[in-house]
Coordinates of C-alpha atoms in Angstrom, one line a residue:
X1 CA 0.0 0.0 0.0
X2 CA 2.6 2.9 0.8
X3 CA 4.5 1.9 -2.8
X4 CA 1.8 2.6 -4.8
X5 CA 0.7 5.6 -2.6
X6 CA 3.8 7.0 -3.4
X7 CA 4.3 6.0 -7.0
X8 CA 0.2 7.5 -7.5
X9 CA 1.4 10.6 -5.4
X10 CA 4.6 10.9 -7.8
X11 CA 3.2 10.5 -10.6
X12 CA 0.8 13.5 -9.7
X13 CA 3.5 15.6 -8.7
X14 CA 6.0 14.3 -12.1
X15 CA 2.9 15.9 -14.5
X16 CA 2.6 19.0 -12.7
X17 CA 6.2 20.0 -13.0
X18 CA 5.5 20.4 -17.1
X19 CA 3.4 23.6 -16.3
X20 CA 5.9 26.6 -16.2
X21 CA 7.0 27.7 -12.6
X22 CA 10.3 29.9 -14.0
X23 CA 8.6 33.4 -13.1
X24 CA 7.6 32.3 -9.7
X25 CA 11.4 31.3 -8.6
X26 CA 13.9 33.5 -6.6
X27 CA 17.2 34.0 -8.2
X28 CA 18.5 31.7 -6.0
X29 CA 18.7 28.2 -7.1
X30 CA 15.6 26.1 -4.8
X31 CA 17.0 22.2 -5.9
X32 CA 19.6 21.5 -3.3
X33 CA 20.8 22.4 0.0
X34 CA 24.0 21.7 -0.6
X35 CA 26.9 23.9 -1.4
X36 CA 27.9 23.4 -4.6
X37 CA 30.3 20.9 -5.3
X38 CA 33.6 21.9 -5.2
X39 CA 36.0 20.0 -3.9
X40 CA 33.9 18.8 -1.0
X41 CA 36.1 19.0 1.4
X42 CA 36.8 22.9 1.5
X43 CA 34.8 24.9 4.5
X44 CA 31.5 25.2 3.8
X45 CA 30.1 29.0 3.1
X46 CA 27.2 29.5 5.5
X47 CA 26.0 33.1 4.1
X48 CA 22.3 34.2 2.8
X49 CA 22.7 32.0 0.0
X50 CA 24.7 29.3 2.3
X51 CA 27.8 29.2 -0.7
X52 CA 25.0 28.2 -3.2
X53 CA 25.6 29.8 -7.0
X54 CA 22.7 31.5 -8.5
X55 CA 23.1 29.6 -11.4
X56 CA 20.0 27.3 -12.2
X57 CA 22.2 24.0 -11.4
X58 CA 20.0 21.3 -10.1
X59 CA 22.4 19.6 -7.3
X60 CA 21.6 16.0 -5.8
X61 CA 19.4 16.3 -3.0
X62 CA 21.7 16.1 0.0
X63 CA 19.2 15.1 3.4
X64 CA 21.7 15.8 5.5
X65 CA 22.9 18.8 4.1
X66 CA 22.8 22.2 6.3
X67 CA 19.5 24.2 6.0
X68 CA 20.0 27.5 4.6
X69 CA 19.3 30.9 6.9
X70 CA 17.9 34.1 4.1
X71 CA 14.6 35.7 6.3
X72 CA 16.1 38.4 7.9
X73 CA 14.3 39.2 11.2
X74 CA 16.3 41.3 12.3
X75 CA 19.8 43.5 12.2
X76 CA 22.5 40.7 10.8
X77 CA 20.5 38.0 11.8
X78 CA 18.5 35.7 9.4
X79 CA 16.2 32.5 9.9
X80 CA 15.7 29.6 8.0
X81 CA 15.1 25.8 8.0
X82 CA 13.4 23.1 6.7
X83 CA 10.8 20.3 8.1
X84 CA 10.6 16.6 6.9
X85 CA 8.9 13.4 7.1
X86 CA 10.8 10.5 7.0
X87 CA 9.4 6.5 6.7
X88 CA 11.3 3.4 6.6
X89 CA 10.3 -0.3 6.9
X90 CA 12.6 -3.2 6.9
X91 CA 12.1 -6.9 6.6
X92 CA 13.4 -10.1 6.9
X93 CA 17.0 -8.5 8.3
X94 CA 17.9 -11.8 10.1
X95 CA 17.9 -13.7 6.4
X96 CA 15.3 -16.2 8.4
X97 CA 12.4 -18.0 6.6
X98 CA 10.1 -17.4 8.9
X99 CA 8.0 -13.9 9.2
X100 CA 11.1 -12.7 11.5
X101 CA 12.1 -9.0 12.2
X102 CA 9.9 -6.1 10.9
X103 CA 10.4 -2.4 11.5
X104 CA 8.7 0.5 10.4
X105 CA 9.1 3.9 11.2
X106 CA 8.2 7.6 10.6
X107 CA 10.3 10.2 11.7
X108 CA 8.8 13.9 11.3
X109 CA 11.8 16.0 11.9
X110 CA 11.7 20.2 12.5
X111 CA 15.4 22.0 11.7
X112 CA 15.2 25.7 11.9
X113 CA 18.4 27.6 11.5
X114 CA 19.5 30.5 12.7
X115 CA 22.7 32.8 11.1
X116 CA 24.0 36.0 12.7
X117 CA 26.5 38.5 10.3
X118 CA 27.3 41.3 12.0
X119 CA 30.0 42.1 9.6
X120 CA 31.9 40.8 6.4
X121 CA 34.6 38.9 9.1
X122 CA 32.2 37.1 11.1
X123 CA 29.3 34.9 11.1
X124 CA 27.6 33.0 13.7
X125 CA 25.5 29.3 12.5
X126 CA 23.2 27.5 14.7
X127 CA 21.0 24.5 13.2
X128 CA 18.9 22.4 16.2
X129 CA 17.0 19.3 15.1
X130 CA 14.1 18.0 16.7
X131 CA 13.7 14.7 15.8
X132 CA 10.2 12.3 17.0
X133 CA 10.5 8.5 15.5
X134 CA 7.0 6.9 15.8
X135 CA 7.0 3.1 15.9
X136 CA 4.1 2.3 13.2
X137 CA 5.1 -1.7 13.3
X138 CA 7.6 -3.1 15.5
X139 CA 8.7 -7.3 16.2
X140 CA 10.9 -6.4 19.0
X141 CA 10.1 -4.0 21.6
X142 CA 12.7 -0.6 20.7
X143 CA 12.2 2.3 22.3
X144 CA 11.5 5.4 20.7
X145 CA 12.6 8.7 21.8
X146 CA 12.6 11.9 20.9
X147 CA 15.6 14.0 20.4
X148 CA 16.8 17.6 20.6
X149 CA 20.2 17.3 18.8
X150 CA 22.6 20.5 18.1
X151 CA 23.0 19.7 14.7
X152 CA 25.7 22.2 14.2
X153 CA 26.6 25.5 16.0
X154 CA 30.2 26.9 14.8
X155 CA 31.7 30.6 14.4
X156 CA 33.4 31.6 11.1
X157 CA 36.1 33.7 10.7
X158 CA 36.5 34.8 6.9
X159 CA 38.9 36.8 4.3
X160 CA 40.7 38.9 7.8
X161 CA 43.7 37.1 4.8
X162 CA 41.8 36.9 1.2
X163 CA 40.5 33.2 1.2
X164 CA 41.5 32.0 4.1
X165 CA 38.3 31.0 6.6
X166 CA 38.7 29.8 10.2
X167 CA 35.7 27.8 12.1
X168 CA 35.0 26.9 15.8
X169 CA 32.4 24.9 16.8
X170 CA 30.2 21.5 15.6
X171 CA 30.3 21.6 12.2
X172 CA 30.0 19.4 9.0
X173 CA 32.7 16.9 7.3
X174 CA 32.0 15.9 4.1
X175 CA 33.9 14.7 0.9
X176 CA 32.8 14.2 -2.3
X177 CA 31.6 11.1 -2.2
X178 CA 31.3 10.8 1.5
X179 CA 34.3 8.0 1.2
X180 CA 35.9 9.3 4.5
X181 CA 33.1 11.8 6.1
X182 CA 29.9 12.4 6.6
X183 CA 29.5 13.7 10.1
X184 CA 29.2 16.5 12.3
X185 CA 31.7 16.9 14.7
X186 CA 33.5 19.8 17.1
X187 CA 36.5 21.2 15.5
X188 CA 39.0 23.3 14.8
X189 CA 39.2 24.3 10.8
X190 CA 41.2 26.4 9.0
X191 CA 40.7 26.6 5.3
X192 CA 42.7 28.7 2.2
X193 CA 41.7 28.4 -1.4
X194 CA 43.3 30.7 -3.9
X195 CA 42.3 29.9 -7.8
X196 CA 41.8 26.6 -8.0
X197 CA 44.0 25.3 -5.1
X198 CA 42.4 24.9 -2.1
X199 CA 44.2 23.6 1.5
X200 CA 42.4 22.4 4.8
X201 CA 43.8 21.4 8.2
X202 CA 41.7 20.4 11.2
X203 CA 41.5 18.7 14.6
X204 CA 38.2 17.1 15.3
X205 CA 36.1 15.1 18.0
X206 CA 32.7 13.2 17.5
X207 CA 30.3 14.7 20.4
X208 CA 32.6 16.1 22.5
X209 CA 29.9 18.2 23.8
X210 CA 26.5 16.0 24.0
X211 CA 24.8 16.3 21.1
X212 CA 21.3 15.2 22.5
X213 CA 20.3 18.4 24.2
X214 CA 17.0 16.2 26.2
X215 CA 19.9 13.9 27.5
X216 CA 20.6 13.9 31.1
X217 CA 23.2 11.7 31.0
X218 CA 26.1 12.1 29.2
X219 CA 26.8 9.9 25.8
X220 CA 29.1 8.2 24.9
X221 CA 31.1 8.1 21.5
X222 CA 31.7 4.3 20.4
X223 CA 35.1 5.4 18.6
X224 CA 36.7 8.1 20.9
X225 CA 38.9 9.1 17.9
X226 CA 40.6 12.7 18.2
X227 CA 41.2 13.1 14.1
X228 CA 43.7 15.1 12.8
X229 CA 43.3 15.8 9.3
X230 CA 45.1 17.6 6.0
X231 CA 43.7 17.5 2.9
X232 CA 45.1 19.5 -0.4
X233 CA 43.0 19.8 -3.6
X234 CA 43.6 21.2 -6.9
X235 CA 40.7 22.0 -9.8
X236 CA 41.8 21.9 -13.3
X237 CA 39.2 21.7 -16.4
X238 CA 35.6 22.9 -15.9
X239 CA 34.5 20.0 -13.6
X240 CA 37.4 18.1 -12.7
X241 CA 39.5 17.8 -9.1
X242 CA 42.5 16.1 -7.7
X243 CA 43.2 16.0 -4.1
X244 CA 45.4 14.6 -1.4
X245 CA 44.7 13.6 2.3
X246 CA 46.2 12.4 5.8
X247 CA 44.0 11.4 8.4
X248 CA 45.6 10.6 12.1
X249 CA 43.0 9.3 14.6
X250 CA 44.4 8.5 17.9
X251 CA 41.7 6.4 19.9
X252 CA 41.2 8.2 23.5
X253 CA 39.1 6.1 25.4
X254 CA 38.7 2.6 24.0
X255 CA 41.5 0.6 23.1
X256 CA 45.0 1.7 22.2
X257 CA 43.8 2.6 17.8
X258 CA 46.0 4.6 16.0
X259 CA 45.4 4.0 12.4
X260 CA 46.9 6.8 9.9
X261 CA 45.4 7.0 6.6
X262 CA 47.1 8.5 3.3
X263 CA 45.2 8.6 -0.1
X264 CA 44.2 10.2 -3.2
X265 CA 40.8 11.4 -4.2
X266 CA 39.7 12.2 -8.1
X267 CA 36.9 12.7 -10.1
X268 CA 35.2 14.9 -13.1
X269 CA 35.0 14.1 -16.6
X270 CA 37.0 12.0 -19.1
X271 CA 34.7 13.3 -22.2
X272 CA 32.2 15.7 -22.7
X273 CA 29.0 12.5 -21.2
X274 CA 31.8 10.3 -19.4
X275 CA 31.9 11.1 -15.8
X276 CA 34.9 9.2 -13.8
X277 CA 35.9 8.9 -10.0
X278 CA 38.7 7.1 -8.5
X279 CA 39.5 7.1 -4.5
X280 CA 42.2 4.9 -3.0
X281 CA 43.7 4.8 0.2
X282 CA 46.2 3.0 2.7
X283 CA 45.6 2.8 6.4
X284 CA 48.8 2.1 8.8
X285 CA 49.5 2.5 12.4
X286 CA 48.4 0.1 15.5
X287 CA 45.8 -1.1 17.5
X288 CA 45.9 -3.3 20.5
X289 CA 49.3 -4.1 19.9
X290 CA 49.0 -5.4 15.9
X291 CA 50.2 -3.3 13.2
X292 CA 47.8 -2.0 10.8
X293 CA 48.3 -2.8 6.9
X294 CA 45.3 -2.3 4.8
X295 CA 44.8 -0.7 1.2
X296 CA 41.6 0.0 -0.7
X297 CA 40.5 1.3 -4.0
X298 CA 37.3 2.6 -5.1
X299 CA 36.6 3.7 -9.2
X300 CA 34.2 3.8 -11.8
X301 CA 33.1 5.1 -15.1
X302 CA 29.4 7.0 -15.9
X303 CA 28.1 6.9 -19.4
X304 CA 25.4 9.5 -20.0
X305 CA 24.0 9.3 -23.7
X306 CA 22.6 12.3 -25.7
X307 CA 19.2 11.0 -26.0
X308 CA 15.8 11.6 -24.5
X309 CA 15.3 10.8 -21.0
X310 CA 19.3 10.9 -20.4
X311 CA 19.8 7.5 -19.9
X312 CA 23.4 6.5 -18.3
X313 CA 25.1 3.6 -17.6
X314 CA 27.4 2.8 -14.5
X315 CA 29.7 0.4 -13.8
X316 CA 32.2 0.8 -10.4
X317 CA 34.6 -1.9 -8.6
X318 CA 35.4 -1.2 -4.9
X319 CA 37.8 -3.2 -2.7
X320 CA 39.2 -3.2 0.7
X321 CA 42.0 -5.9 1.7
X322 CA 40.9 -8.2 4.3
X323 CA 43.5 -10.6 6.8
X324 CA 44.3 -14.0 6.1
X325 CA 46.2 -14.7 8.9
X326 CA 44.1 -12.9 12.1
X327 CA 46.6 -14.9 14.9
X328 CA 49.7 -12.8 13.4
X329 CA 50.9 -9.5 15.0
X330 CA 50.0 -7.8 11.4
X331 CA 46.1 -6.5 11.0
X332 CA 45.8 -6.4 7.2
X333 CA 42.3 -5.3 7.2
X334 CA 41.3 -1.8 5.6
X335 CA 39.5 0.0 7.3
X336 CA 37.1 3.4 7.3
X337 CA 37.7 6.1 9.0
X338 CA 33.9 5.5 11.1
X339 CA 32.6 9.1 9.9
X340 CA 32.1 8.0 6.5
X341 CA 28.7 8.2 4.7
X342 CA 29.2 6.0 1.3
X343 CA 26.9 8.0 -0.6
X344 CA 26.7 9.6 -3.7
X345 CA 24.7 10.4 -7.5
X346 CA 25.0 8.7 -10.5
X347 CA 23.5 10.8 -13.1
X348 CA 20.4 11.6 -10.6
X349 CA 18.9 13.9 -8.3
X350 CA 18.9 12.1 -5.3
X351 CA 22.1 10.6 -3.4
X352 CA 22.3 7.2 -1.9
X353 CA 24.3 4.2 -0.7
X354 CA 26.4 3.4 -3.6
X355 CA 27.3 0.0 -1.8
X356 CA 24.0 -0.8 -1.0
X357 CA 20.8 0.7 0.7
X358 CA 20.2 -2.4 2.8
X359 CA 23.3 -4.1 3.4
X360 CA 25.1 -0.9 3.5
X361 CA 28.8 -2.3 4.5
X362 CA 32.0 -0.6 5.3
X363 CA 34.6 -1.2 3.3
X364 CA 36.8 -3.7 4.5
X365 CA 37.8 -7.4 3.5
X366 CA 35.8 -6.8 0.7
X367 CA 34.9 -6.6 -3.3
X368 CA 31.7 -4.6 -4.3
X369 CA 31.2 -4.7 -8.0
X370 CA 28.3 -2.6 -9.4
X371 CA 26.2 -1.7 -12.3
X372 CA 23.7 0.6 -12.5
X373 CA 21.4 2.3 -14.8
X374 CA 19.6 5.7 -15.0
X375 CA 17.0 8.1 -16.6
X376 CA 15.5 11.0 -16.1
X377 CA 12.8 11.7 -18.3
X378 CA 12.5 15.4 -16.8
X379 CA 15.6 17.6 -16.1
X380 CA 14.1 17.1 -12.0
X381 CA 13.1 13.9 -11.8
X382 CA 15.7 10.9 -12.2
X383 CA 15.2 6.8 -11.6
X384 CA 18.5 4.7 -10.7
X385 CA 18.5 0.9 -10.7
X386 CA 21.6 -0.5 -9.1
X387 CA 22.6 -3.9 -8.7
X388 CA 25.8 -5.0 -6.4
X389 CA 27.7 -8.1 -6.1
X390 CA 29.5 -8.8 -2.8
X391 CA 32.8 -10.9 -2.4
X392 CA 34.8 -11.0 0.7
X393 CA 38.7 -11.0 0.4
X394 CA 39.0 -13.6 2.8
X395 CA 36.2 -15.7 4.3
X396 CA 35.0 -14.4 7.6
X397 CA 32.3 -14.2 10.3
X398 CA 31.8 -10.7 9.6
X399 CA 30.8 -7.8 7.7
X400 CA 32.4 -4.6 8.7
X401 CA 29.0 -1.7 9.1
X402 CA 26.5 -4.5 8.0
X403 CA 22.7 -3.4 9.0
X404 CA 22.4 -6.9 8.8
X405 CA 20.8 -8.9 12.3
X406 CA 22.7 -12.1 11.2
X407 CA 26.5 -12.5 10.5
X408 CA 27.7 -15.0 7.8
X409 CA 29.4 -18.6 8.7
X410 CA 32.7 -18.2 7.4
X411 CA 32.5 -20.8 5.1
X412 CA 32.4 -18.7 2.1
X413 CA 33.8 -15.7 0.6
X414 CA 29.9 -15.3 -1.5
X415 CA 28.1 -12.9 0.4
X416 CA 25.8 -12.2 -2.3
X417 CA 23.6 -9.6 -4.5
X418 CA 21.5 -6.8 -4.4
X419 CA 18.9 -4.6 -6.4
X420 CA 18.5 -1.0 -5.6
X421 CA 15.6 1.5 -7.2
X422 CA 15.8 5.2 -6.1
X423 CA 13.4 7.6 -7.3
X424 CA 14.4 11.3 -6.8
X425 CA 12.5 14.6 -7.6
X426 CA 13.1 18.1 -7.2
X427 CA 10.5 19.4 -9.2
X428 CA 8.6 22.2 -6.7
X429 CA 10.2 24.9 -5.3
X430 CA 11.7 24.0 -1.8
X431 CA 10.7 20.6 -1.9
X432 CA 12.8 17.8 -2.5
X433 CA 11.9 14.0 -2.3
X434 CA 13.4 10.3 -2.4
X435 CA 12.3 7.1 -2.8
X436 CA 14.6 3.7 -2.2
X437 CA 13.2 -0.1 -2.8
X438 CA 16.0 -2.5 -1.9
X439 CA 16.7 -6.2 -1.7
X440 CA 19.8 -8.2 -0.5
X441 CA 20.0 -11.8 -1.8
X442 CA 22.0 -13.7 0.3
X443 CA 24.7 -16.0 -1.1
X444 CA 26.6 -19.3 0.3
X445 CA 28.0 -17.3 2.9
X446 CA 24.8 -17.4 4.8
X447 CA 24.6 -21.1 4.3
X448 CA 21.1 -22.4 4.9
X449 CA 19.5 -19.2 5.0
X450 CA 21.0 -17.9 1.6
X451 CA 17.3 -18.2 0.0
X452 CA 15.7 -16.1 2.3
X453 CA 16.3 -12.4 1.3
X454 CA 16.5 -8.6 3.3
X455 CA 13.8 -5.9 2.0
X456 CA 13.9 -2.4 2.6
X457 CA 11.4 0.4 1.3
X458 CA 12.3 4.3 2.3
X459 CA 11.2 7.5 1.6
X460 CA 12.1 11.4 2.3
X461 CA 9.8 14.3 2.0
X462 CA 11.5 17.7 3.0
X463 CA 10.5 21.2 2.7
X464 CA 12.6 24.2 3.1
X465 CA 11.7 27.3 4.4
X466 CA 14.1 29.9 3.5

């Protein structure tokens, strides 16, 4: 009943972008919250038009990008936000043939944001979230609570030196392809660009003040990683980038962890319809006494044809070593840096989990090969099918950042498949919408179970007020 709901309520909404809406936009573009994408790692510009161009760019809807502040309501100070209804429902996570785990969820969610710019040199960026899940079907007894989280809450100091920026405060990490962040986190930032080189160093903490602001007690970060990070990127071409990072995380309260992770980032355009990305990355260091040796790599090619509808073709190959030996002194495993996000477009509108919506792993003893394809038969509205095939490096027990309820036998290096639709739209002003259908088939790895697949149907509504 809620896919064809929402396929009746899209296809409503798909027809009544063809009427003309241009005269009723503002010059600033209404598609995306998201600052345009640079490099993705430079600081983000939080003024009236939060860094966004006013060109008519329609950017992939970014859910957890910052909301923009442009309502003035007062001297320097300007308002903004966005509210959104969020709905998931999972099945059959435990791979068992019976009726097993079923979740469902809808999460209405309130994020106003507040900016304050009392000069050129300073600005001031505060963006609370109220969040309130609702249980609408539930197996297993979960609580649901409702949270007041500081989303982000940082001061800017900008061009006191032409393109340099400094920021204080809880503020957002991102990459391009959210490969090594996707998090908020309290930091230290200081930022140059000049031309098309740009430079960022930083020293971050996850929640090192609580985040839930309805919290008495106080929480407590599973990592404990103090990151120090450098990253150096240079734009060349109209849409192409290059860029080098070091990431140092020294593990403060759990364990002894300190992995340090070099790589190379890259992505743009081959041709005038070929789009290209390549990420790779070793991790060395210790934990717990074993040496850390672990390499990864992460490319693929994009297609887009000059025909109606835009239809493109993806195909991508991502690995992550794994150990062979886990009784040796050496920990050959690669592993994420625990911020990342894994998401990105094809040739779409909407972002998701380009290694899979429902078994969404890190990447780490493993192979992801993937094939997708794409249309979008308005210049708003895209479909993505994506299909994934999982091999382990080496046969094990686990899957590093499964949301899977079972873990594999170890038996088998086959983990399996999966099928991903998502249906994006950005077709009314302010409004932006997703829609995922995903299925995991499970392979020999799972043994008995390996016939009895993982479902998972999702969707976003968000409206922004700015």
């Amino acid at each position: 009943m809620l896919v064809a709901v929402l396929t009746l309520w899209l296809a409503n909404i798909v027809q009544a972008e063809t009427k003309p809406v241009e005269e009723t936009r503002s010059p600033l573009p209404s598609s995306s919250n998201e600052p345009p994408p640079t490099n993705g790692l430079l600081l983000p510009t939080y003024s009236h038009a939060n860094g966004l161009s006013s060109s008519p760019l329609v950017e992939p809807f970014d859910p957890n990008a910052p909301p923009r502040a442009t309502i003035p309501i007062g001297p320097d100070l300007f308002v903004g936000g966005y509210t959104s209804l969020e709905g998931e429902t999972n099945r059959h996570y435990d791979l068992s043939s019976t009726f097993g785990k079923a979740d469902s969820t809808l999460t209405p969610i309130f994020a106003p944001a507040f900016a304050y710019e009392p000069n050129q040199y300073l600005q001031l960026y505060v963006n609370p979230v109220l969040e309130i899940p609702i249980a609408v079907e539930e197996i297993e007894d979960r609580s649901q609570t409702t949270e007041l989280n500081m989303n982000l809450a940082f001061l800017t100091v900008k061009n006191v030196v032409p393109g340099t920026r400094l920021q204080v405060g809880r503020q957002r990490f991102i990459d391009s392809r959210r490969w090594l962040f996707n998090e908020n986190m309290d930091a230290i930032r200081l930022g140059y660009q000049y031309e098309q080189f740009s430079v960022e160093l930083s020293v971050s903490q996850l929640n090192l003040v609580q985040r839930n602001l309805l919290r008495r007690e106080a929480e407590e970060d599973e990592e404990g990683f103090v990151n120090y990070y450098a990253y150096a990127d240079y734009k060349f071409g109209k849409k192409n980038h290059i860029g080098l990072f070091a990431l140092y995380q020294d593990q403060q309260r759990l364990g002894t962890a300190q992995p340090i992770t070099v790589g190379l980032q890259t992505s743009g355009r081959l041709f005038d319809n070929l789009k290209y990305w390549l990420q790779t990355a070793a991790v060395r260091g210790s934990d717990g006494g074993q040496r850390i040796r672990g390499e990864a790599i992460d490319v693929g090619l994009t297609q887009v044809f000059d025909r109606a509808w835009e239809p493109s073709l993806t195909i991508g190959y991502a690995y992550g070593t794994g150990d062979s030996n886990p009784n040796d002194n050496v920990d050959a495993r690669f592993r994420q840096t625990g911020f990342q996000g894994n998401s990105d477009k094809l040739n779409g509108v909407a972002r998701f989990k380009y290694y899979g919506e429902v078994l969404d792993p890190r990447l780490t003893n493993l192979m992801v090969f993937t094939g997708g394809v794409g249309i979008k038969p308005l210049s708003k509205t895209s479909f993505d099918l994506v299909y994934h095939y999982y091999l382990q490096d080496h046969a094990s027990k686990r899957i590093g950042g499964s949301d899977l309820d079972t873990d594999p036998t170890g038996l088998s290096k086959h983990i399996g498949s999966e099928v991903d639709l998502v249906v994006g739209y950005q077709g009314i002003p302010h409004l932006q919408t997703k829609f995922v259908l995903g299925y995991f088939f499970p392979g020999k790895a799972f043994n008995d179970t390996w016939h009895d697949g993982a479902f998972l149907a999702s969707f976003l509504l968000r409206y922004n007020f700015y």
